[in-house]
């Protein structure tokens, strides 16, 4: 059994996953305290992780029907993310692993999102093209093995999830904005407003800054009262633009690689409209269950199966990283 922890942002997550990739438990405790600030406050996130992490680990073990004795590997998100938040997970994982002299697998968060596709019972095998779309990252990658990927395109400014969150804030919705905006969009007309998709950005890179600005100007021009009346149409049109912006790049990548299969992952892959739109691309599309798209520790355990685990006590010097992808000894 693999016990994994994920604390890179505001969700405190622990999971137990078997070597075969069966999810025995996956606990996600969302902090729900950042709403009033319109975004995650790093210091508050770290403090809440500290308060929640032991109970979340206990719950994950209990729900899986096992205890630490049954665990042969501890895995943890090492980065990228909020360093203070990551460190709570890293320190907890070190303590748990060291108490039984277990090895520790440091996992890259984005590789974790990709590895959600390797979990049973719907595991897929490389090679495939993969959209990784979360609150902090938006990448189009080629996955040829279980340990990594090759980046084909990335966002030049905001991430897709960030575009959802910022749009939601402009429409007076809470945080995280993606689910809230998507719910509001259900009652709206996606063709009511024409928002930009940055289709003129050639190649496979993404850009969402212009879209956010377009919404800002539209809301300003409409004024408070009409914005309130058109809120559902604004949400639906804005969501439509984000989804199409993602789909345009996916179509370009697929055109360059006929016969390629596609996977989508990351928090934004929980979006209903994106999931439906991707299914209509005419290629094989894999999308993990929504709860495995948004942050969770099961995906970290999944990725850990192909990470070189660090033996005790070497990992006691392990550090977290905020950006990029580093080797384990920082
Ligand atoms: O992967 P994730 O859970 O955390 C990060 O690694 O950032 O992604 C979170 C992002 C947030 O921006 C959130 O608004 C977005 O994913 N998100 C959604 C939906 N669920 C989460 N965006 C659109 N529709 C959703 N249903
Ligand atoms: Zn994530």
XYZ file of N, CA and C and ligand atoms in Angstrom, residues 6 8 109-110 113 134-135 266-267 293-295 299, ligand 2:
40
model
N -1.019 15.294 -0.079
C -0.975 16.394 -1.047
C -1.483 17.654 -0.328
N -0.443 21.072 -1.656
C 0.245 22.129 -2.400
C -0.493 23.447 -2.435
N 3.673 17.764 -8.551
C 2.214 17.897 -8.563
C 1.611 17.692 -9.966
N 2.263 18.251 -10.978
C 1.711 18.142 -12.345
C 1.811 16.711 -12.861
N -1.131 15.003 -11.539
C -2.355 15.172 -12.342
C -2.362 14.204 -13.527
N -4.989 23.469 -14.619
C -5.312 23.635 -13.203
C -5.365 25.117 -12.867
N -5.361 25.424 -11.563
C -5.424 26.825 -11.143
C -4.108 27.550 -11.357
N -6.293 17.750 -14.348
C -6.199 19.018 -13.617
C -7.597 19.495 -13.264
N -7.680 20.429 -12.322
C -8.982 20.875 -11.801
C -9.970 21.285 -12.877
N -9.719 14.760 -10.853
C -9.173 15.874 -11.638
C -8.746 17.002 -10.713
N -9.631 17.394 -9.791
C -9.256 18.414 -8.816
C -8.256 17.795 -7.841
N -7.542 18.646 -7.105
C -6.445 18.154 -6.271
C -6.882 17.029 -5.340
N -3.881 10.677 -6.848
C -3.067 10.875 -8.059
C -1.579 10.948 -7.695
Zn -3.594 20.665 -9.013
